[in-house]
Coordinates of C-alpha atoms in Angstrom, one line a residue:
X25 CA -2.3 26.7 25.5
X26 CA 0.9 24.8 24.8
X27 CA 0.3 21.7 22.7
X28 CA 2.6 18.9 21.6
X29 CA 1.5 17.1 18.4
X30 CA 2.7 13.6 17.5
X31 CA 1.8 11.7 14.3
X32 CA 3.6 8.4 13.3
X33 CA 1.0 6.9 11.0
X34 CA 2.9 7.6 7.7
X35 CA 6.4 6.9 6.5
X36 CA 7.5 10.1 8.1
X37 CA 7.4 10.9 11.8
X38 CA 5.8 14.2 12.7
X39 CA 6.3 16.1 16.0
X40 CA 5.3 19.7 16.5
X41 CA 4.7 22.4 19.0
X42 CA 2.0 25.1 19.0
X43 CA 1.0 27.8 21.4
X44 CA -2.7 29.0 21.1
X45 CA -2.8 27.6 17.6
X46 CA 0.4 29.2 16.4
X47 CA 3.1 26.7 15.3
X48 CA 6.4 27.4 17.0
X49 CA 8.4 24.4 15.9
X50 CA 8.3 21.0 14.3
X51 CA 10.3 17.9 13.3
X52 CA 9.4 15.8 10.2
X53 CA 11.8 12.8 9.9
X54 CA 11.9 9.5 8.0
X55 CA 12.7 7.1 10.8
X56 CA 11.4 3.8 9.6
X57 CA 11.0 1.4 12.5
X58 CA 13.1 3.6 14.9
X59 CA 10.1 5.7 15.9
X60 CA 9.7 4.3 19.4
X61 CA 13.3 4.9 20.4
X62 CA 13.6 8.2 18.6
X63 CA 10.4 9.9 19.7
X64 CA 11.6 10.9 23.3
X65 CA 14.8 12.3 21.8
X66 CA 12.9 14.3 19.1
X67 CA 10.4 15.6 21.6
X68 CA 13.2 16.7 24.1
X69 CA 15.1 18.4 21.3
X70 CA 12.0 20.3 20.0
X71 CA 11.1 21.4 23.6
X72 CA 14.7 22.6 24.2
X73 CA 14.7 24.6 21.0
X74 CA 11.5 26.3 22.1
X75 CA 12.9 26.9 25.6
X76 CA 10.2 24.8 27.1
X77 CA 10.0 21.7 29.3
X78 CA 7.6 18.8 29.6
X79 CA 5.9 20.5 32.5
X80 CA 5.0 23.5 30.3
X81 CA 2.8 21.3 28.1
X82 CA -1.0 21.6 28.6
X83 CA -2.4 19.2 25.9
X84 CA -1.2 16.5 23.6
X85 CA -2.6 15.8 20.1
X86 CA -1.9 12.4 18.5
X87 CA -2.5 10.9 15.1
X88 CA -4.5 7.7 15.5
X89 CA -4.5 6.5 12.0
X90 CA -5.3 5.2 9.5
X91 CA -1.8 4.3 8.1
X92 CA 1.0 2.0 9.1
X93 CA 0.1 -0.2 12.0
X94 CA 3.5 -0.1 13.7
X95 CA 3.7 3.7 13.5
X96 CA 0.2 4.2 14.8
X97 CA 0.9 2.0 17.8
X98 CA 4.2 3.8 18.4
X99 CA 2.7 7.2 18.3
X100 CA -0.3 6.4 20.5
X101 CA 1.8 4.5 23.0
X102 CA 4.3 7.3 23.5
X103 CA 1.7 10.1 23.4
X104 CA -0.6 8.4 25.8
X105 CA 2.1 7.4 28.2
X106 CA 3.5 10.9 28.2
X107 CA 0.1 12.5 28.7
X108 CA -0.6 10.1 31.6
X109 CA 2.7 11.0 33.3
X110 CA 1.9 14.7 32.9
X111 CA -1.8 14.3 33.8
X112 CA -2.8 15.8 30.5
X113 CA -5.7 15.0 28.1
X114 CA -5.1 13.8 24.5
X115 CA -6.8 15.0 21.3
X116 CA -7.1 12.0 18.9
X117 CA -6.7 13.1 15.3
X118 CA -7.2 11.5 11.9
X119 CA -3.9 11.0 10.2
X120 CA -5.6 11.7 6.9
X121 CA -6.7 15.1 8.0
X122 CA -3.3 15.9 9.5
X123 CA -1.8 15.1 6.0
X124 CA -3.8 17.8 4.3
X125 CA -4.4 20.3 7.1
X126 CA -1.9 22.9 5.8
X127 CA -3.5 22.9 2.3
X128 CA -7.1 23.6 3.4
X129 CA -6.8 27.4 2.9
X130 CA -5.7 26.8 -0.8
X131 CA -8.2 24.2 -1.9
X132 CA -12.0 23.9 -1.2
X133 CA -12.1 20.1 -1.3
X134 CA -9.2 17.8 -0.4
X135 CA -8.9 14.0 -0.7
X136 CA -6.0 12.5 1.2
X137 CA -5.1 8.9 0.0
X138 CA -2.8 6.5 1.8
X139 CA -1.6 3.1 0.7
X140 CA -3.4 0.1 2.3
X141 CA -3.3 -2.8 -0.1
X142 CA -2.5 -3.2 -3.9
X143 CA -6.1 -2.4 -4.9
X144 CA -7.3 -0.7 -1.8
X145 CA -6.5 2.5 0.0
X146 CA -7.4 4.7 3.0
X147 CA -9.1 7.9 1.9
X148 CA -11.5 10.6 3.0
X149 CA -13.0 13.8 1.5
X150 CA -12.6 17.0 3.4
X151 CA -14.7 20.1 2.7
X152 CA -12.4 23.0 3.6
X153 CA -15.3 25.5 3.5
X154 CA -17.3 23.6 6.1
X155 CA -14.2 22.5 8.1
X156 CA -15.5 18.9 8.2
X157 CA -15.2 15.5 6.5
X158 CA -17.8 15.2 3.7
X159 CA -16.8 11.5 3.5
X160 CA -15.2 10.2 6.7
X161 CA -12.0 8.1 6.6
X162 CA -12.5 4.7 5.2
X163 CA -10.8 1.6 3.7
X164 CA -11.9 1.5 0.1
X165 CA -11.1 0.0 -3.2
X166 CA -9.6 2.2 -5.9
X167 CA -12.8 1.7 -8.0
X168 CA -15.0 2.8 -5.1
X169 CA -13.0 5.9 -4.6
X170 CA -13.1 6.8 -8.2
X171 CA -16.9 6.4 -8.0
X172 CA -17.0 8.7 -4.9
X173 CA -14.9 11.3 -6.6
X174 CA -17.5 11.8 -9.4
X175 CA -19.6 13.6 -6.8
X176 CA -16.7 16.0 -6.0
X177 CA -15.5 17.6 -9.3
X178 CA -13.5 20.3 -7.4
X179 CA -11.6 17.8 -5.3
X180 CA -7.8 17.8 -5.2
X181 CA -6.2 14.4 -4.4
X182 CA -3.2 14.5 -2.1
X183 CA -1.1 11.3 -1.6
X184 CA 2.4 9.9 -0.9
X185 CA 1.4 6.8 -3.0
X186 CA 0.4 8.3 -6.4
X187 CA 2.5 5.7 -8.3
X188 CA 0.5 2.8 -6.7
X189 CA -2.9 4.3 -7.5
X190 CA -2.3 5.6 -11.0
X191 CA -5.9 5.2 -11.9
X192 CA -6.8 8.1 -9.6
X193 CA -5.8 10.4 -12.4
X194 CA -8.7 9.1 -14.4
X195 CA -11.0 11.0 -12.1
X196 CA -9.9 14.2 -13.7
X197 CA -9.0 15.7 -10.3
X198 CA -5.7 17.4 -9.8
X199 CA -3.2 15.2 -7.9
X200 CA -0.6 16.5 -5.5
X201 CA 2.2 14.1 -4.5
X202 CA 3.8 14.8 -1.1
X203 CA 5.8 12.7 1.2
X204 CA 5.0 13.9 4.7
X205 CA 2.5 15.6 6.9
X206 CA 3.4 18.4 9.2
X207 CA 4.2 18.0 12.9
X208 CA 3.3 21.7 13.4
X209 CA -0.1 21.1 11.7
X210 CA -0.8 18.2 14.1
X211 CA -0.1 20.5 17.1
X212 CA -2.2 23.3 15.6
X213 CA -5.1 20.8 15.1
X214 CA -4.9 20.0 18.8
X215 CA -5.8 23.6 19.5
X216 CA -8.7 23.6 17.0
X217 CA -10.1 20.3 18.3
X218 CA -9.3 20.7 22.0
X219 CA -12.9 20.1 22.9
X220 CA -12.6 16.5 21.7
X221 CA -9.8 15.7 24.2
X222 CA -9.9 12.4 26.0
X223 CA -8.1 10.8 28.9
X224 CA -5.0 9.0 27.7
X225 CA -6.5 5.6 28.3
X226 CA -9.5 6.4 26.1
X227 CA -7.5 7.0 23.0
X228 CA -7.9 4.3 20.4
X229 CA -6.3 3.6 17.1
X230 CA -8.3 4.1 13.9
X231 CA -6.9 1.2 11.8
X232 CA -10.0 0.8 9.6
X233 CA -9.1 -2.8 8.7
X234 CA -7.4 -5.9 10.2
X235 CA -3.6 -6.2 9.9
X236 CA -2.1 -8.5 7.3
X237 CA -0.4 -11.7 8.5
X238 CA 3.3 -11.8 7.9
X239 CA 6.0 -9.2 6.9
X240 CA 4.8 -5.8 5.7
X241 CA 6.4 -3.7 3.0
X242 CA 6.9 -0.7 5.1

């Protein structure tokens, strides 16, 4: 099965291709607010590199959040529109899980953390051994997350926003700072979670909180 993965919930835009779970190409770019205009070009370039066309695709996988509102909307809008045009289903994926997917073979317990507000973040706890979320994605205070981490002494925190949440080091858990998820991982996850595919019109964003009013700091 040929799968296109799209994730725009973070500061970086991730687009990837996988065939039967094997990653064959990806693009991970820091585009800022140019995601909507660049996504079609990035997708076309990636398909061309793989000697594929849009008509070869059989499934789409899209990151639905949490993360940056503008990026989430851009990724879902493009992915759903493309899937509808191609008459393909869409696998909605947590952007937090996409962020740590390629690390799950190295660590038993992973905690992705994204910036939300000054004292709050988006986070989840993933048990690599069970292949599932021990604590599902949530909008939580830094204090609440520290309390949760007491129950997971083997957890490894992974975040692009370590500087903002410096108290996380008080948990005693190792902290990995990384900037971007993997577009290839997004496509690969589409293969693993193919049974959860929906029609394009059923795909919904996972914002986890209401947007702030006024300019953002993206």
